[in-house]
């Protein structure tokens, strides 16, 4: 199984690289830089496993070439969001290397992100299935709305939990959910299984983002391998802080608001670590993973379904 | 005919606005700002006229609802490029109003551009024709390559005419050509007519960009209604300067290079106006329009074909 998966992921990678090939050496050089960003390959893995899990034991039917193409598509969209996010966050480091914006300036990073988005849609169109294109477009619309909503709430100290979850659901979880949903659809999943996979992906995606936010607040930059503390610097209140503010008394609230106002990452980190904020957020993320695994019960038992459950667990136990 | 066209363009506009509607008031407010950018509507007009011209006298067959949808798609892509271009150029003014980046910052402008690109692909997918999606993806890949190539050649004083035309062909003319090609295809044009429309669009698009570059160098900011001189400030050598440099003796070359090095827009403007640079570029643009009209000869005579020819002429005679 994991051999199969490894082979399939290698094919995803080959499709990804081939799609981005340009007539111009300067463009190819930029794309090679982006390939360095690729890490966990969570989204293509979810496409492949969802395909296998949707079709139960019938492994051959589950994993088609179309799954590999779709895996490359969602990874390309993800890379585009990383490149544009780094521009938004003025981040210098990603995966232990300089970001595109740091090396080549914001202009090139904006355009490279556009090139990735455009190529993702182009590659998706090669699947020759308008329904998949329509779903992908709907997912990326949702992702952009989430990012715009987050920008709209910058420096909003009264951001509430529901809005915060809505931002996360859109900017991060929508693409993870789309990867699972379409992975299932390409394997011929019926509507019920497709919905279960999408719900699994959404809950997993929300937990993933909470863990990301925790790492940005309280992680070790050496281990995480990217610029940390950007959320605070950019006035982004994320779920750990929002939950802590909502559950604290006046004294702790004041200490938090003071740390946020002073953009004091160390004080914020201490406050969250010592007064339960980190724990609340971890518990919330674990609850989303519990929910995610419940949705998997709609699918037939299979090694792929077990792997999906393990992958969801790993999302909240990672330190990078 | 022009009544029909006006009605059709109003429908394009309605489709455009409906597609961008979001659940979030903050997103809708940003989109209303972008609608203010919309001016000549050159690209949707070309989609509609190409549809009519491809089918000759058979007007009803030419203009379908699909043409209106495609018109909104290409206009949305065009708006996205304007929003991201303004970030790249740090432009403050467009169509006599503040740009999104000026009003809301670069981050929001980057994300709004992404939202427009995403919605354009989503709307295109509603046409339920993977061939159209594939062509659109290929066009936007080409546009991004053109922009990346231009960024790569910033501050390159040895930029030659061929590379300069290649940049323009990709970053501007590809979308105009795509609008004409797909407008024809949706009207059932055969391969020959589709090619003729694409060639017409490409030549018209190149001439359009030369005129844009001339306006940036030598136009009246009050009339043009946007920030001028940005090409020079951003180290972008455009065709008027490249042609002038190539055709000048050592003395004029030195004066040009000096003006460029000092980012002295007035000196560059005087040099081009007084020593033939503006005239050479105008002549080159006129030659592209001549070529564009020759391609129209492959199409049957019709009022729409005549309008395409007039539109191409107007491209090089505009002052904004």
Coordinates of N, CA and C in Angstrom, one line a residue, chain A residues 19-24 26-27 29-30 80-81 84-85 87-90 104 106-112 114-123 125-126 128-131 133-149 151-152 154 166 170 234, chain B residues 19-24 26-27 29-30 80-81 84-85 87-90 104 106-112 114-123 125-126 128-131 133-149 151-152 154 166 170 234:
Chain A
X19 N 3.9 20.1 -16.1 CA 2.9 21.2 -16.4 C 3.6 22.6 -16.3
X20 N 4.5 22.8 -15.4 CA 5.1 24.1 -15.3 C 6.1 24.5 -16.3
X21 N 6.6 23.5 -17.1 CA 7.7 23.8 -18.0 C 7.3 24.9 -18.9
X22 N 8.2 25.9 -19.1 CA 8.0 27.0 -19.9 C 9.1 27.1 -21.0
X23 N 8.8 27.9 -22.1 CA 9.8 28.1 -23.1 C 11.0 29.0 -22.5
X24 N 10.7 29.6 -21.4 CA 11.6 30.6 -20.9 C 12.4 30.1 -19.7
X26 N 14.0 31.7 -17.5 CA 13.8 32.5 -16.3 C 12.6 32.0 -15.5
X27 N 11.6 31.6 -16.3 CA 10.3 31.1 -15.6 C 10.6 29.7 -15.0
X29 N 13.4 28.6 -13.9 CA 14.2 28.7 -12.7 C 13.4 29.1 -11.5
X30 N 12.4 30.0 -11.7 CA 11.5 30.4 -10.6 C 10.7 29.2 -10.1
X80 N 0.5 28.1 -4.9 CA 0.2 29.4 -5.2 C -0.2 30.2 -3.9
X81 N -1.0 29.6 -3.1 CA -1.4 30.3 -1.9 C -0.2 30.5 -1.0
X84 N 1.7 33.6 -2.5 CA 1.0 34.8 -2.3 C 0.9 35.2 -0.8
X85 N 0.7 34.1 0.1 CA 0.7 34.4 1.5 C 2.0 35.0 2.0
X87 N 4.0 36.9 0.4 CA 4.0 38.3 0.0 C 3.1 39.1 1.1
X88 N 1.9 38.5 1.4 CA 1.1 39.2 2.3 C 1.7 39.3 3.7
X89 N 2.4 38.3 4.1 CA 3.0 38.2 5.4 C 4.4 38.8 5.5
X90 N 4.9 39.2 4.3 CA 6.3 39.7 4.2 C 7.3 38.7 4.9
X104 N 13.4 37.6 -5.0 CA 13.1 38.2 -6.2 C 12.2 39.4 -6.2
X106 N 8.5 41.3 -4.4 CA 7.1 41.0 -4.4 C 6.5 40.9 -5.8
X107 N 6.9 41.7 -6.7 CA 6.3 41.7 -8.0 C 6.4 40.3 -8.6
X108 N 7.7 39.7 -8.6 CA 7.9 38.4 -9.2 C 7.0 37.4 -8.4
X109 N 7.0 37.5 -7.1 CA 6.2 36.5 -6.3 C 4.7 36.6 -6.7
X110 N 4.2 37.8 -6.8 CA 2.8 37.9 -7.2 C 2.5 37.2 -8.6
X111 N 3.4 37.5 -9.5 CA 3.2 36.9 -10.9 C 3.5 35.4 -10.9
X112 N 4.4 34.9 -10.1 CA 4.7 33.5 -10.0 C 3.5 32.8 -9.4
X114 N 0.4 33.8 -9.7 CA -0.6 33.8 -10.8 C -0.3 32.7 -11.8
X115 N 1.0 32.5 -12.1 CA 1.4 31.5 -13.0 C 1.0 30.1 -12.5
X116 N 1.1 29.9 -11.2 CA 0.8 28.6 -10.6 C -0.8 28.4 -10.6
X117 N -1.5 29.4 -10.3 CA -3.0 29.3 -10.3 C -3.4 29.0 -11.7
X118 N -2.9 29.7 -12.7 CA -3.3 29.6 -14.1 C -3.0 28.1 -14.6
X119 N -1.8 27.7 -14.2 CA -1.4 26.3 -14.6 C -2.3 25.2 -13.9
X120 N -2.7 25.5 -12.7 CA -3.5 24.5 -12.0 C -4.8 24.4 -12.7
X121 N -5.4 25.5 -13.1 CA -6.7 25.4 -13.9 C -6.5 24.8 -15.2
X122 N -5.4 25.1 -15.9 CA -5.1 24.5 -17.2 C -5.0 23.0 -17.1
X123 N -4.2 22.6 -16.1 CA -4.0 21.1 -15.9 C -5.3 20.5 -15.5
X125 N -8.2 21.4 -16.5 CA -9.1 21.3 -17.7 C -8.7 20.1 -18.6
X126 N -7.5 19.6 -18.4 CA -7.0 18.5 -19.2 C -7.8 17.2 -18.8
X128 N -10.8 17.0 -18.7 CA -11.9 16.9 -19.7 C -13.3 16.7 -19.0
X129 N -13.4 17.2 -17.8 CA -14.6 17.0 -17.0 C -15.0 18.3 -16.4
X130 N -16.0 19.0 -17.0 CA -16.4 20.4 -16.5 C -16.8 20.4 -15.1
X131 N -17.4 19.3 -14.6 CA -17.8 19.3 -13.2 C -16.6 19.5 -12.2
X133 N -13.8 21.0 -12.9 CA -13.4 22.4 -13.0 C -14.3 23.3 -12.2
X134 N -15.6 23.1 -12.3 CA -16.5 23.9 -11.6 C -16.3 23.8 -10.1
X135 N -16.1 22.6 -9.6 CA -15.8 22.4 -8.2 C -14.5 23.1 -7.8
X136 N -13.5 22.9 -8.6 CA -12.2 23.6 -8.2 C -12.4 25.1 -8.2
X137 N -13.1 25.7 -9.1 CA -13.3 27.1 -9.2 C -14.1 27.5 -7.9
X138 N -15.1 26.7 -7.5 CA -15.8 27.1 -6.3 C -14.9 27.0 -5.1
X139 N -14.1 26.0 -5.0 CA -13.1 25.9 -3.9 C -12.2 27.1 -3.8
X140 N -11.6 27.5 -5.0 CA -10.7 28.6 -5.0 C -11.4 30.0 -4.7
X141 N -12.6 30.1 -5.2 CA -13.4 31.3 -4.8 C -13.5 31.4 -3.2
X142 N -13.8 30.2 -2.6 CA -14.0 30.2 -1.2 C -12.7 30.5 -0.5
X143 N -11.6 29.9 -1.0 CA -10.3 30.2 -0.4 C -10.0 31.7 -0.4
X144 N -10.2 32.4 -1.5 CA -9.9 33.8 -1.7 C -10.8 34.6 -0.7
X145 N -12.1 34.2 -0.6 CA -13.0 34.9 0.3 C -12.5 34.8 1.7
X146 N -12.0 33.6 2.1 CA -11.4 33.4 3.4 C -10.3 34.4 3.7
X147 N -9.4 34.5 2.7 CA -8.2 35.4 2.8 C -8.6 36.8 2.9
X148 N -9.6 37.2 2.1 CA -10.1 38.6 2.1 C -10.8 38.9 3.5
X149 N -11.5 37.9 4.0 CA -12.2 38.1 5.3 C -11.1 38.3 6.4
X151 N -8.1 39.5 6.0 CA -7.5 40.8 5.9 C -8.5 41.9 6.4
X152 N -9.8 41.7 6.2 CA -10.8 42.6 6.6 C -10.7 42.7 8.2
X154 N -8.1 42.2 10.2 CA -6.8 42.5 10.8 C -7.0 43.6 11.8
X166 N -14.8 30.5 10.6 CA -15.3 30.7 9.3 C -14.1 31.1 8.3
X170 N -12.7 28.6 5.3 CA -12.6 29.0 3.9 C -11.2 29.0 3.4
X234 N 1.3 41.0 11.8 CA 0.4 41.5 10.8 C -1.0 41.8 11.4
Chain B
X19 N -21.6 37.0 -10.9 CA -20.6 36.0 -10.6 C -19.8 36.4 -9.3
X20 N -19.5 37.7 -9.1 CA -18.6 38.1 -8.1 C -19.3 38.2 -6.7
X21 N -20.7 38.1 -6.7 CA -21.4 38.3 -5.5 C -20.9 37.3 -4.4
X22 N -20.7 37.8 -3.2 CA -20.1 37.0 -2.1 C -21.1 37.1 -0.9
X23 N -21.0 36.1 0.0 CA -21.8 36.2 1.2 C -21.3 37.3 2.1
X24 N -20.1 37.8 1.8 CA -19.5 38.8 2.7 C -19.5 40.2 2.2
X26 N -17.8 42.7 2.9 CA -16.5 43.3 2.7 C -16.0 42.9 1.3
X27 N -16.2 41.7 0.9 CA -15.8 41.3 -0.5 C -16.6 42.0 -1.5
X29 N -17.9 44.9 -1.4 CA -17.5 46.3 -1.5 C -16.2 46.4 -2.3
X30 N -15.3 45.5 -2.1 CA -14.0 45.5 -2.9 C -14.4 45.3 -4.4
X80 N -8.4 41.3 -13.3 CA -7.4 40.7 -12.4 C -6.0 41.2 -12.8
X81 N -5.7 41.2 -14.1 CA -4.3 41.7 -14.5 C -4.1 43.2 -14.1
X84 N -3.5 43.3 -10.3 CA -2.1 42.9 -9.9 C -1.0 43.8 -10.6
X85 N -1.3 44.3 -11.8 CA -0.3 45.2 -12.4 C -0.1 46.4 -11.5
X87 N -0.3 46.7 -8.4 CA 0.5 46.3 -7.3 C 2.0 46.3 -7.7
X88 N 2.2 45.7 -8.9 CA 3.6 45.6 -9.4 C 4.1 47.0 -9.7
X89 N 3.3 47.9 -10.3 CA 3.8 49.2 -10.7 C 3.7 50.2 -9.5
X90 N 3.1 49.8 -8.4 CA 2.9 50.7 -7.3 C 2.1 51.9 -7.8
X104 N -6.4 50.1 -0.1 CA -6.5 49.0 0.9 C -5.2 48.2 1.1
X106 N -1.4 46.5 -0.5 CA -1.0 45.5 -1.5 C -1.6 44.2 -1.2
X107 N -1.7 43.8 0.1 CA -2.2 42.5 0.5 C -3.6 42.3 -0.1
X108 N -4.5 43.2 0.2 CA -5.9 43.1 -0.3 C -5.9 43.1 -1.8
X109 N -5.1 43.9 -2.5 CA -5.1 43.9 -3.9 C -4.6 42.6 -4.5
X110 N -3.6 42.0 -3.9 CA -3.2 40.6 -4.4 C -4.3 39.6 -4.2
X111 N -5.0 39.6 -3.1 CA -6.1 38.6 -2.9 C -7.3 38.9 -3.7
X112 N -7.6 40.2 -3.9 CA -8.7 40.5 -4.8 C -8.4 40.1 -6.2
X114 N -6.6 37.6 -7.1 CA -6.8 36.1 -7.1 C -8.3 35.7 -7.1
X115 N -9.1 36.5 -6.4 CA -10.5 36.2 -6.3 C -11.1 36.4 -7.7
X116 N -10.6 37.4 -8.5 CA -11.1 37.7 -9.8 C -10.7 36.5 -10.8
X117 N -9.4 36.1 -10.7 CA -8.9 35.0 -11.5 C -9.8 33.7 -11.2
X118 N -9.9 33.4 -10.0 CA -10.7 32.2 -9.6 C -12.1 32.3 -10.1
X119 N -12.7 33.4 -9.9 CA -14.1 33.5 -10.4 C -14.2 33.5 -11.9
X120 N -13.2 34.0 -12.6 CA -13.2 33.9 -14.1 C -13.2 32.4 -14.5
X121 N -12.3 31.6 -13.9 CA -12.3 30.2 -14.2 C -13.5 29.5 -13.8
X122 N -14.1 29.8 -12.7 CA -15.3 29.2 -12.2 C -16.5 29.5 -13.2
X123 N -16.6 30.8 -13.6 CA -17.6 31.2 -14.6 C -17.4 30.5 -15.9
X125 N -16.1 27.6 -16.4 CA -16.4 26.2 -16.2 C -17.9 26.0 -16.4
X126 N -18.7 27.1 -16.1 CA -20.2 26.9 -16.2 C -20.6 26.8 -17.7
X128 N -19.5 24.6 -19.5 CA -19.6 23.1 -19.6 C -18.9 22.6 -20.9
X129 N -17.8 23.2 -21.2 CA -17.0 22.9 -22.4 C -15.5 22.9 -22.1
X130 N -15.0 21.7 -21.8 CA -13.6 21.6 -21.3 C -12.6 22.3 -22.3
X131 N -12.9 22.2 -23.6 CA -12.0 22.8 -24.6 C -11.9 24.3 -24.4
X133 N -12.2 25.9 -21.4 CA -11.4 26.0 -20.2 C -9.9 25.8 -20.5
X134 N -9.7 24.8 -21.3 CA -8.3 24.5 -21.7 C -7.6 25.6 -22.4
X135 N -8.4 26.2 -23.4 CA -7.8 27.4 -24.1 C -7.6 28.6 -23.2
X136 N -8.6 28.8 -22.3 CA -8.4 29.9 -21.4 C -7.2 29.7 -20.5
X137 N -7.0 28.5 -20.0 CA -5.9 28.2 -19.1 C -4.6 28.4 -19.9
X138 N -4.6 28.0 -21.2 CA -3.4 28.2 -22.0 C -3.1 29.7 -22.2
X139 N -4.2 30.5 -22.4 CA -4.0 31.9 -22.6 C -3.4 32.6 -21.3
X140 N -4.0 32.2 -20.1 CA -3.5 32.9 -18.9 C -2.1 32.4 -18.6
X141 N -1.8 31.2 -18.9 CA -0.3 30.7 -18.7 C 0.6 31.7 -19.5
X142 N 0.2 31.9 -20.7 CA 1.0 32.8 -21.6 C 1.1 34.2 -21.1
X143 N 0.0 34.7 -20.6 CA 0.0 36.1 -20.0 C 0.9 36.2 -18.9
X144 N 0.9 35.2 -18.0 CA 1.8 35.2 -16.8 C 3.3 35.1 -17.3
X145 N 3.5 34.2 -18.3 CA 4.9 34.1 -18.8 C 5.4 35.5 -19.3
X146 N 4.5 36.2 -20.0 CA 4.9 37.5 -20.5 C 5.2 38.5 -19.4
X147 N 4.4 38.4 -18.3 CA 4.7 39.3 -17.2 C 6.0 39.0 -16.5
X148 N 6.2 37.6 -16.3 CA 7.5 37.2 -15.7 C 8.7 37.5 -16.5
X149 N 8.5 37.4 -17.9 CA 9.6 37.8 -18.8 C 9.9 39.3 -18.7
X151 N 9.4 41.2 -16.1 CA 10.1 41.4 -14.8 C 11.6 41.0 -14.9
X152 N 11.8 39.9 -15.6 CA 13.2 39.4 -15.7 C 14.0 40.4 -16.5
X154 N 13.7 43.7 -16.4 CA 13.7 45.1 -15.8 C 15.2 45.5 -15.8
X166 N 7.9 40.0 -28.1 CA 7.5 38.7 -27.5 C 6.8 38.9 -26.1
X170 N 2.7 38.2 -25.4 CA 2.2 37.3 -24.4 C 1.4 38.0 -23.3
X234 N 9.9 52.0 -13.1 CA 10.1 50.6 -12.7 C 11.2 49.9 -13.6

